[in-house]
Amino acid sequence: MPRQPLESLGAMVREKRGKKKLRETAKEIGIGPATLMRVENGRIPDVETFGKICIWLKKDPGSLLGFTPDATSTPMQGLVSPSISAHFRSDRTPEPATVDALAKMVLYTLKAQPRSSDSDV
Amino acid sequence: MSATLERGFKSWAERTATSLRGDLGLSPNDQLRPSALATFLQVLLWTPLDVPDLPPDVLYQLVKKDPWGWSAVSVLQGGAAVVIYNPRHSIGRRSSDIVHELAHLILGHDPARLIMAHDGSFVMRSYDQKDEDEANWLAWALLLPKEGLLACKRRNRTVAEIAEQFVVTESLVNFRLRMTGVEAQLRAASRYRRK
């Protein structure tokens, strides 16, 4: 199944919204207008927002993430990595490069054996 | 911002914060050092510079290119926890960032779910506004207890002086003065005295 890059999400949303008002479209999707604006500007949404947008776009989330669709699973199932446990404090729709860097930092932290606590804040 | 909080949560958070501060041997007027709370909870505090073998491009993105795009991350593994905070933020902001992460751990919130794309790159995470609001409220109560705020205002301390005393941002002091009802309480007391 060809993957539509996730970066094209904003363009797809903008195209489907057309001349419809931002606020009206956001309400239709079930998200806030500021979040919709950020997604249209290329920011990556959180999972819940992504799910709502996919439903509104009538797109399979897997097609945007490069997964082969599984007829037995619901749209968002099977996309979650169960091995990573982390809380993040950042913008709700951060820069894609920052999201990727944060995730890599989590993976490297998980690989490391926690050593002594020497931070003093 | 706290529209998601359940009735009674704020009072519970204030009581829990008072109790935890007491366990740390702090009076309501003392600064809470995030490192002391982390040690008490057996949580390690790191910056990205402490993460072993972190590739330079990842470090560059987080510390140089987009230092304002993230605050802190807590990583949990087999009961052990590490909080990685952004060292580029001001000391007041760092306190809030770290204690917010520690509050998630105190509250036992489920970690975020991470979604990876097929090519192995990370693309998005789950986000729970209720968990974020709860962690904020508890963190702010830990950093700036109502009783301490009240004592400061009674001594006519300015917002800047209170921020310096508790090592937090002035915006947090203003927020807590409004949200804890300290300002309203003092205004009412002043009106009563004038009568």
mmCIF file of C-alpha atoms in Angstrom:
data_model
loop_
_atom_site.group_PDB
_atom_site.id
_atom_site.type_symbol
_atom_site.label_atom_id
_atom_site.label_comp_id
_atom_site.label_asym_id
_atom_site.label_seq_id
_atom_site.Cartn_x
_atom_site.Cartn_y
_atom_site.Cartn_z
ATOM 1 C CA MET A 1 0.000 0.000 0.000
ATOM 2 C CA PRO A 2 1.596 3.309 -1.013
ATOM 3 C CA ARG A 3 2.288 5.567 1.931
ATOM 4 C CA GLN A 4 1.022 9.116 1.762
ATOM 5 C CA PRO A 5 3.611 10.970 3.795
ATOM 6 C CA LEU A 6 2.393 12.245 7.119
ATOM 7 C CA GLU A 7 3.735 15.648 6.148
ATOM 8 C CA SER A 8 0.935 15.868 3.583
ATOM 9 C CA LEU A 9 -1.721 15.707 6.337
ATOM 10 C CA GLY A 10 -1.954 19.495 6.628
ATOM 11 C CA ALA A 11 -2.353 19.943 2.880
ATOM 12 C CA MET A 12 -5.048 17.254 2.764
ATOM 13 C CA VAL A 13 -6.962 18.932 5.585
ATOM 14 C CA ARG A 14 -6.652 22.354 3.949
ATOM 15 C CA GLU A 15 -7.845 20.964 0.637
ATOM 16 C CA LYS A 16 -10.878 19.225 2.124
ATOM 17 C CA ARG A 17 -11.774 22.276 4.224
ATOM 18 C CA GLY A 18 -11.796 24.434 1.079
ATOM 19 C CA LYS A 19 -13.597 27.680 1.740
ATOM 20 C CA LYS A 20 -15.303 26.445 4.872
ATOM 21 C CA LYS A 21 -14.505 28.447 8.032
ATOM 22 C CA LEU A 22 -11.708 27.156 10.273
ATOM 23 C CA ARG A 23 -13.896 27.210 13.393
ATOM 24 C CA GLU A 24 -16.725 25.378 11.655
ATOM 25 C CA THR A 25 -14.390 22.676 10.333
ATOM 26 C CA ALA A 26 -12.682 22.272 13.709
ATOM 27 C CA LYS A 27 -16.081 21.736 15.324
ATOM 28 C CA GLU A 28 -16.975 19.188 12.666
ATOM 29 C CA ILE A 29 -13.746 17.249 13.339
ATOM 30 C CA GLY A 30 -14.103 17.613 17.106
ATOM 31 C CA ILE A 31 -10.910 19.556 17.799
ATOM 32 C CA GLY A 32 -10.052 23.160 18.650
ATOM 33 C CA PRO A 33 -9.555 25.749 15.877
ATOM 34 C CA ALA A 34 -5.984 26.512 17.056
ATOM 35 C CA THR A 35 -5.077 22.829 16.785
ATOM 36 C CA LEU A 36 -6.579 22.644 13.303
ATOM 37 C CA MET A 37 -4.618 25.719 12.234
ATOM 38 C CA ARG A 38 -1.371 24.187 13.493
ATOM 39 C CA VAL A 39 -2.041 20.895 11.719
ATOM 40 C CA GLU A 40 -2.735 22.800 8.494
ATOM 41 C CA ASN A 41 0.624 24.529 8.996
ATOM 42 C CA GLY A 42 2.474 21.211 9.081
ATOM 43 C CA ARG A 43 2.615 20.435 12.812
ATOM 44 C CA ILE A 44 2.148 16.815 13.827
ATOM 45 C CA PRO A 45 -0.941 16.259 16.002
ATOM 46 C CA ASP A 46 -1.247 13.961 18.990
ATOM 47 C CA VAL A 47 -2.777 10.523 18.497
ATOM 48 C CA GLU A 48 -6.333 11.454 19.485
ATOM 49 C CA THR A 49 -6.424 14.460 17.157
ATOM 50 C CA PHE A 50 -4.846 12.394 14.379
ATOM 51 C CA GLY A 51 -7.567 9.758 14.772
ATOM 52 C CA LYS A 52 -10.329 12.363 14.548
ATOM 53 C CA ILE A 53 -8.767 13.956 11.478
ATOM 54 C CA CYS A 54 -8.408 10.574 9.768
ATOM 55 C CA ILE A 55 -12.078 9.817 10.402
ATOM 56 C CA TRP A 56 -13.037 13.225 8.989
ATOM 57 C CA LEU A 57 -10.757 12.770 5.966
ATOM 58 C CA LYS A 58 -12.058 9.182 5.561
ATOM 59 C CA LYS A 59 -8.408 8.041 5.416
ATOM 60 C CA ASP A 60 -6.870 4.939 6.918
ATOM 61 C CA PRO A 61 -4.318 6.145 9.534
ATOM 62 C CA GLY A 62 -2.019 3.341 8.401
ATOM 63 C CA SER A 63 -1.806 4.820 4.912
ATOM 64 C CA LEU A 64 -0.234 7.929 6.412
ATOM 65 C CA LEU A 65 2.112 5.953 8.647
ATOM 66 C CA GLY A 66 3.156 3.284 6.168
ATOM 67 C CA PHE A 67 1.390 0.317 7.780
ATOM 68 C CA THR A 68 -0.351 -2.472 5.932
ATOM 69 C CA PRO A 69 -4.036 -2.380 6.841
ATOM 70 C CA ASP A 70 -5.286 -5.236 8.986
ATOM 71 C CA ALA A 71 -8.925 -6.080 8.413
ATOM 72 C CA THR A 72 -9.350 -7.303 11.979
ATOM 73 C CA SER A 73 -8.123 -4.178 13.743
ATOM 74 C CA THR A 74 -9.736 -0.818 14.346
ATOM 75 C CA PRO A 75 -8.024 2.120 12.642
ATOM 76 C CA MET A 76 -5.729 3.119 15.541
ATOM 77 C CA GLN A 77 -4.951 -0.385 16.796
ATOM 78 C CA GLY A 78 -1.624 -1.927 15.936
ATOM 79 C CA LEU A 79 0.103 1.413 15.545
ATOM 80 C CA VAL A 80 1.181 1.735 19.144
ATOM 81 C CA SER A 81 4.640 0.827 20.300
ATOM 82 C CA PRO A 82 4.070 -0.949 23.625
ATOM 83 C CA SER A 83 7.701 -0.885 24.744
ATOM 84 C CA ILE A 84 8.035 2.829 25.286
ATOM 85 C CA SER A 85 6.737 4.528 28.413
ATOM 86 C CA ALA A 86 7.203 8.240 28.714
ATOM 87 C CA HIS A 87 5.525 11.470 29.700
ATOM 88 C CA PHE A 88 6.287 14.513 27.602
ATOM 89 C CA ARG A 89 5.966 18.136 28.492
ATOM 90 C CA SER A 90 6.034 20.130 25.308
ATOM 91 C CA ASP A 91 3.838 21.963 22.891
ATOM 92 C CA ARG A 92 0.800 19.816 22.021
ATOM 93 C CA THR A 93 1.763 20.034 18.354
ATOM 94 C CA PRO A 94 5.563 20.323 18.359
ATOM 95 C CA GLU A 95 7.865 20.529 15.344
ATOM 96 C CA PRO A 96 8.132 17.085 13.717
ATOM 97 C CA ALA A 97 11.943 17.143 14.052
ATOM 98 C CA THR A 98 11.653 17.875 17.784
ATOM 99 C CA VAL A 99 9.132 15.068 18.289
ATOM 100 C CA ASP A 100 11.491 12.677 16.517
ATOM 101 C CA ALA A 101 14.482 13.880 18.575
ATOM 102 C CA LEU A 102 12.515 13.480 21.830
ATOM 103 C CA ALA A 103 11.566 9.937 20.907
ATOM 104 C CA LYS A 104 15.164 9.079 20.063
ATOM 105 C CA MET A 105 16.264 10.515 23.405
ATOM 106 C CA VAL A 106 13.698 8.269 25.136
ATOM 107 C CA LEU A 107 15.009 5.224 23.262
ATOM 108 C CA TYR A 108 18.637 6.000 24.175
ATOM 109 C CA THR A 109 17.608 6.539 27.806
ATOM 110 C CA LEU A 110 15.849 3.171 27.849
ATOM 111 C CA LYS A 111 18.991 1.547 26.440
ATOM 112 C CA ALA A 112 21.149 3.107 29.145
ATOM 113 C CA GLN A 113 21.466 1.770 32.650
ATOM 114 C CA PRO A 114 20.367 4.621 34.946
ATOM 115 C CA ARG A 115 23.396 5.807 36.848
ATOM 116 C CA SER A 116 23.762 8.100 39.833
ATOM 117 C CA SER A 117 21.604 11.179 40.235
ATOM 118 C CA ASP A 118 23.996 14.072 40.038
ATOM 119 C CA SER A 119 21.693 16.809 38.848
ATOM 120 C CA ASP A 120 20.968 19.704 41.105
ATOM 121 C CA VAL A 121 18.255 22.008 39.914
ATOM 122 C CA MET B 1 -7.008 25.620 31.797
ATOM 123 C CA SER B 2 -8.339 23.377 34.548
ATOM 124 C CA ALA B 3 -11.692 22.633 32.948
ATOM 125 C CA THR B 4 -10.889 18.928 32.923
ATOM 126 C CA LEU B 5 -10.189 18.647 36.658
ATOM 127 C CA GLU B 6 -12.690 16.653 38.661
ATOM 128 C CA ARG B 7 -14.467 18.241 41.595
ATOM 129 C CA GLY B 8 -12.317 17.931 44.705
ATOM 130 C CA PHE B 9 -9.044 17.404 42.844
ATOM 131 C CA LYS B 10 -7.658 20.868 43.613
ATOM 132 C CA SER B 11 -8.250 20.475 47.359
ATOM 133 C CA TRP B 12 -6.737 17.005 47.253
ATOM 134 C CA ALA B 13 -3.682 18.356 45.419
ATOM 135 C CA GLU B 14 -3.184 21.159 47.943
ATOM 136 C CA ARG B 15 -3.419 18.680 50.842
ATOM 137 C CA THR B 16 -1.083 16.202 49.136
ATOM 138 C CA ALA B 17 1.431 18.958 48.385
ATOM 139 C CA THR B 18 1.387 20.117 52.019
ATOM 140 C CA SER B 19 1.910 16.558 53.217
ATOM 141 C CA LEU B 20 4.771 15.867 50.757
ATOM 142 C CA ARG B 21 6.481 19.138 51.613
ATOM 143 C CA GLY B 22 6.205 18.143 55.273
ATOM 144 C CA ASP B 23 7.865 14.787 54.489
ATOM 145 C CA LEU B 24 10.719 16.728 52.915
ATOM 146 C CA GLY B 25 11.053 18.831 56.067
ATOM 147 C CA LEU B 26 9.928 22.039 54.365
ATOM 148 C CA SER B 27 7.923 24.829 55.952
ATOM 149 C CA PRO B 28 5.300 26.611 53.797
ATOM 150 C CA ASN B 29 7.817 29.421 53.280
ATOM 151 C CA ASP B 30 10.653 27.239 52.000
ATOM 152 C CA GLN B 31 11.692 26.722 48.406
ATOM 153 C CA LEU B 32 11.069 23.197 47.115
ATOM 154 C CA ARG B 33 14.228 22.033 45.368
ATOM 155 C CA PRO B 34 13.199 19.770 42.474
ATOM 156 C CA SER B 35 16.324 17.674 43.047
ATOM 157 C CA ALA B 36 15.271 17.030 46.671
ATOM 158 C CA LEU B 37 11.826 15.868 45.577
ATOM 159 C CA ALA B 38 13.384 13.693 42.848
ATOM 160 C CA THR B 39 15.752 12.085 45.369
ATOM 161 C CA PHE B 40 12.849 11.509 47.769
ATOM 162 C CA LEU B 41 10.906 9.778 44.975
ATOM 163 C CA GLN B 42 14.048 7.888 43.807
ATOM 164 C CA VAL B 43 13.911 9.492 40.374
ATOM 165 C CA LEU B 44 17.045 10.424 38.419
ATOM 166 C CA LEU B 45 17.347 13.917 36.934
ATOM 167 C CA TRP B 46 19.185 14.232 33.633
ATOM 168 C CA THR B 47 19.593 16.748 30.843
ATOM 169 C CA PRO B 48 20.010 15.519 27.245
ATOM 170 C CA LEU B 49 23.778 15.871 27.815
ATOM 171 C CA ASP B 50 23.583 13.057 30.405
ATOM 172 C CA VAL B 51 21.946 10.549 28.043
ATOM 173 C CA PRO B 52 24.678 8.054 27.069
ATOM 174 C CA ASP B 53 25.545 7.868 23.367
ATOM 175 C CA LEU B 54 22.844 10.347 22.315
ATOM 176 C CA PRO B 55 23.621 11.197 18.673
ATOM 177 C CA PRO B 56 24.881 14.763 18.117
ATOM 178 C CA ASP B 57 22.039 15.592 15.680
ATOM 179 C CA VAL B 58 19.443 14.715 18.366
ATOM 180 C CA LEU B 59 21.284 16.827 20.928
ATOM 181 C CA TYR B 60 21.557 19.696 18.436
ATOM 182 C CA GLN B 61 17.795 19.614 17.682
ATOM 183 C CA LEU B 62 16.811 19.621 21.377
ATOM 184 C CA VAL B 63 19.372 21.976 22.858
ATOM 185 C CA LYS B 64 20.296 24.343 20.026
ATOM 186 C CA LYS B 65 17.783 24.284 17.169
ATOM 187 C CA ASP B 66 14.455 24.065 19.013
ATOM 188 C CA PRO B 67 15.178 24.587 22.716
ATOM 189 C CA TRP B 68 11.768 26.188 23.278
ATOM 190 C CA GLY B 69 9.792 23.333 21.713
ATOM 191 C CA TRP B 70 9.974 20.986 24.692
ATOM 192 C CA SER B 71 10.274 21.162 28.469
ATOM 193 C CA ALA B 72 10.853 17.746 30.008
ATOM 194 C CA VAL B 73 10.357 14.037 29.458
ATOM 195 C CA SER B 74 10.057 11.271 32.012
ATOM 196 C CA VAL B 75 11.077 7.767 31.057
ATOM 197 C CA LEU B 76 9.903 4.760 33.032
ATOM 198 C CA GLN B 77 11.477 1.343 32.887
ATOM 199 C CA GLY B 78 10.842 -1.533 35.245
ATOM 200 C CA GLY B 79 9.889 0.697 38.139
ATOM 201 C CA ALA B 80 12.858 3.052 37.628
ATOM 202 C CA ALA B 81 12.280 6.571 36.391
ATOM 203 C CA VAL B 82 14.436 9.248 34.810
ATOM 204 C CA VAL B 83 13.307 12.817 34.217
ATOM 205 C CA ILE B 84 15.171 14.568 31.414
ATOM 206 C CA TYR B 85 14.695 18.321 31.521
ATOM 207 C CA ASN B 86 15.525 21.137 29.142
ATOM 208 C CA PRO B 87 18.594 22.938 30.513
ATOM 209 C CA ARG B 88 18.002 25.951 28.259
ATOM 210 C CA HIS B 89 14.958 27.132 30.230
ATOM 211 C CA SER B 90 15.260 29.614 33.107
ATOM 212 C CA ILE B 91 15.737 28.180 36.594
ATOM 213 C CA GLY B 92 12.143 29.055 37.534
ATOM 214 C CA ARG B 93 10.781 27.388 34.434
ATOM 215 C CA ARG B 94 13.009 24.334 34.980
ATOM 216 C CA SER B 95 11.585 23.901 38.488
ATOM 217 C CA SER B 96 8.082 23.895 37.068
ATOM 218 C CA ASP B 97 9.050 21.506 34.225
ATOM 219 C CA ILE B 98 10.702 18.971 36.528
ATOM 220 C CA VAL B 99 8.089 19.058 39.280
ATOM 221 C CA HIS B 100 5.368 18.684 36.616
ATOM 222 C CA GLU B 101 7.018 15.425 35.484
ATOM 223 C CA LEU B 102 7.416 14.251 39.078
ATOM 224 C CA ALA B 103 3.735 15.036 39.649
ATOM 225 C CA HIS B 104 2.823 12.664 36.797
ATOM 226 C CA LEU B 105 4.743 9.941 38.616
ATOM 227 C CA ILE B 106 3.155 10.768 41.996
ATOM 228 C CA LEU B 107 -0.273 10.672 40.383
ATOM 229 C CA GLY B 108 0.483 7.343 38.696
ATOM 230 C CA HIS B 109 -0.587 8.603 35.289
ATOM 231 C CA ASP B 110 -0.341 6.211 32.378
ATOM 232 C CA PRO B 111 2.590 7.115 30.138
ATOM 233 C CA ALA B 112 1.999 8.483 26.684
ATOM 234 C CA ARG B 113 1.673 6.010 23.831
ATOM 235 C CA LEU B 114 4.223 6.491 21.096
ATOM 236 C CA ILE B 115 3.538 5.687 17.488
ATOM 237 C CA MET B 116 6.328 4.810 15.121
ATOM 238 C CA ALA B 117 6.072 4.979 11.344
ATOM 239 C CA HIS B 118 6.891 1.928 9.255
ATOM 240 C CA ASP B 119 10.410 3.225 8.588
ATOM 241 C CA GLY B 120 11.122 3.319 12.332
ATOM 242 C CA SER B 121 10.862 7.055 12.736
ATOM 243 C CA PHE B 122 8.705 8.347 15.547
ATOM 244 C CA VAL B 123 5.701 10.315 14.436
ATOM 245 C CA MET B 124 3.319 11.085 17.248
ATOM 246 C CA ARG B 125 2.263 10.526 20.804
ATOM 247 C CA SER B 126 -0.968 10.373 22.749
ATOM 248 C CA TYR B 127 -1.891 13.380 24.837
ATOM 249 C CA ASP B 128 -4.215 13.476 27.826
ATOM 250 C CA GLN B 129 -5.299 16.980 28.752
ATOM 251 C CA LYS B 130 -6.770 15.819 32.086
ATOM 252 C CA ASP B 131 -3.468 14.226 33.121
ATOM 253 C CA GLU B 132 -1.579 17.366 32.092
ATOM 254 C CA ASP B 133 -3.934 19.612 34.074
ATOM 255 C CA GLU B 134 -3.689 17.393 37.158
ATOM 256 C CA ALA B 135 0.119 17.302 36.986
ATOM 257 C CA ASN B 136 0.216 21.075 36.587
ATOM 258 C CA TRP B 137 -2.015 21.703 39.563
ATOM 259 C CA LEU B 138 -0.134 19.364 41.878
ATOM 260 C CA ALA B 139 3.260 20.685 40.705
ATOM 261 C CA TRP B 140 2.249 24.286 41.278
ATOM 262 C CA ALA B 141 0.856 23.479 44.735
ATOM 263 C CA LEU B 142 4.158 21.782 45.598
ATOM 264 C CA LEU B 143 6.235 24.722 44.376
ATOM 265 C CA LEU B 144 4.049 27.506 45.768
ATOM 266 C CA PRO B 145 1.913 26.433 48.735
ATOM 267 C CA LYS B 146 -1.110 28.582 49.486
ATOM 268 C CA GLU B 147 -0.040 29.084 53.078
ATOM 269 C CA GLY B 148 3.364 30.380 52.001
ATOM 270 C CA LEU B 149 1.796 32.753 49.491
ATOM 271 C CA LEU B 150 -0.542 34.112 52.115
ATOM 272 C CA ALA B 151 2.340 34.703 54.526
ATOM 273 C CA CYS B 152 4.317 36.539 51.828
ATOM 274 C CA LYS B 153 1.415 38.795 50.895
ATOM 275 C CA ARG B 154 0.762 39.589 54.544
ATOM 276 C CA ARG B 155 4.369 40.785 54.723
ATOM 277 C CA ASN B 156 3.723 42.886 51.589
ATOM 278 C CA ARG B 157 6.211 40.939 49.479
ATOM 279 C CA THR B 158 6.120 41.821 45.770
ATOM 280 C CA VAL B 159 5.517 39.220 43.086
ATOM 281 C CA ALA B 160 9.211 39.410 42.104
ATOM 282 C CA GLU B 161 10.293 38.826 45.709
ATOM 283 C CA ILE B 162 7.962 35.828 46.068
ATOM 284 C CA ALA B 163 9.242 34.382 42.782
ATOM 285 C CA GLU B 164 12.806 34.774 44.029
ATOM 286 C CA GLN B 165 12.023 33.189 47.406
ATOM 287 C CA PHE B 166 10.413 30.081 45.906
ATOM 288 C CA VAL B 167 12.588 30.036 42.733
ATOM 289 C CA VAL B 168 9.649 30.041 40.338
ATOM 290 C CA THR B 169 8.518 32.348 37.543
ATOM 291 C CA GLU B 170 6.596 35.539 38.275
ATOM 292 C CA SER B 171 3.785 34.343 36.027
ATOM 293 C CA LEU B 172 3.364 31.283 38.259
ATOM 294 C CA VAL B 173 3.191 33.521 41.347
ATOM 295 C CA ASN B 174 0.491 35.667 39.721
ATOM 296 C CA PHE B 175 -1.435 32.587 38.627
ATOM 297 C CA ARG B 176 -1.320 30.984 42.079
ATOM 298 C CA LEU B 177 -2.298 34.249 43.793
ATOM 299 C CA ARG B 178 -5.432 34.323 41.636
ATOM 300 C CA MET B 179 -6.276 30.639 41.582
ATOM 301 C CA THR B 180 -5.754 29.844 45.264
ATOM 302 C CA GLY B 181 -7.995 32.730 46.286
ATOM 303 C CA VAL B 182 -5.192 34.402 48.281
ATOM 304 C CA GLU B 183 -5.722 37.761 46.596
ATOM 305 C CA ALA B 184 -9.483 37.632 47.127
ATOM 306 C CA GLN B 185 -8.984 36.558 50.743
ATOM 307 C CA LEU B 186 -6.691 39.508 51.463
ATOM 308 C CA ARG B 187 -9.000 41.974 49.671
ATOM 309 C CA ALA B 188 -11.940 40.758 51.767
ATOM 310 C CA ALA B 189 -9.885 41.051 54.965
ATOM 311 C CA SER B 190 -8.855 44.582 54.020
ATOM 312 C CA ARG B 191 -12.475 45.624 53.350
ATOM 313 C CA TYR B 192 -13.502 44.162 56.713
ATOM 314 C CA ARG B 193 -10.776 46.101 58.552
ATOM 315 C CA ARG B 194 -11.843 49.409 56.919
ATOM 316 C CA LYS B 195 -15.419 49.054 58.166
#
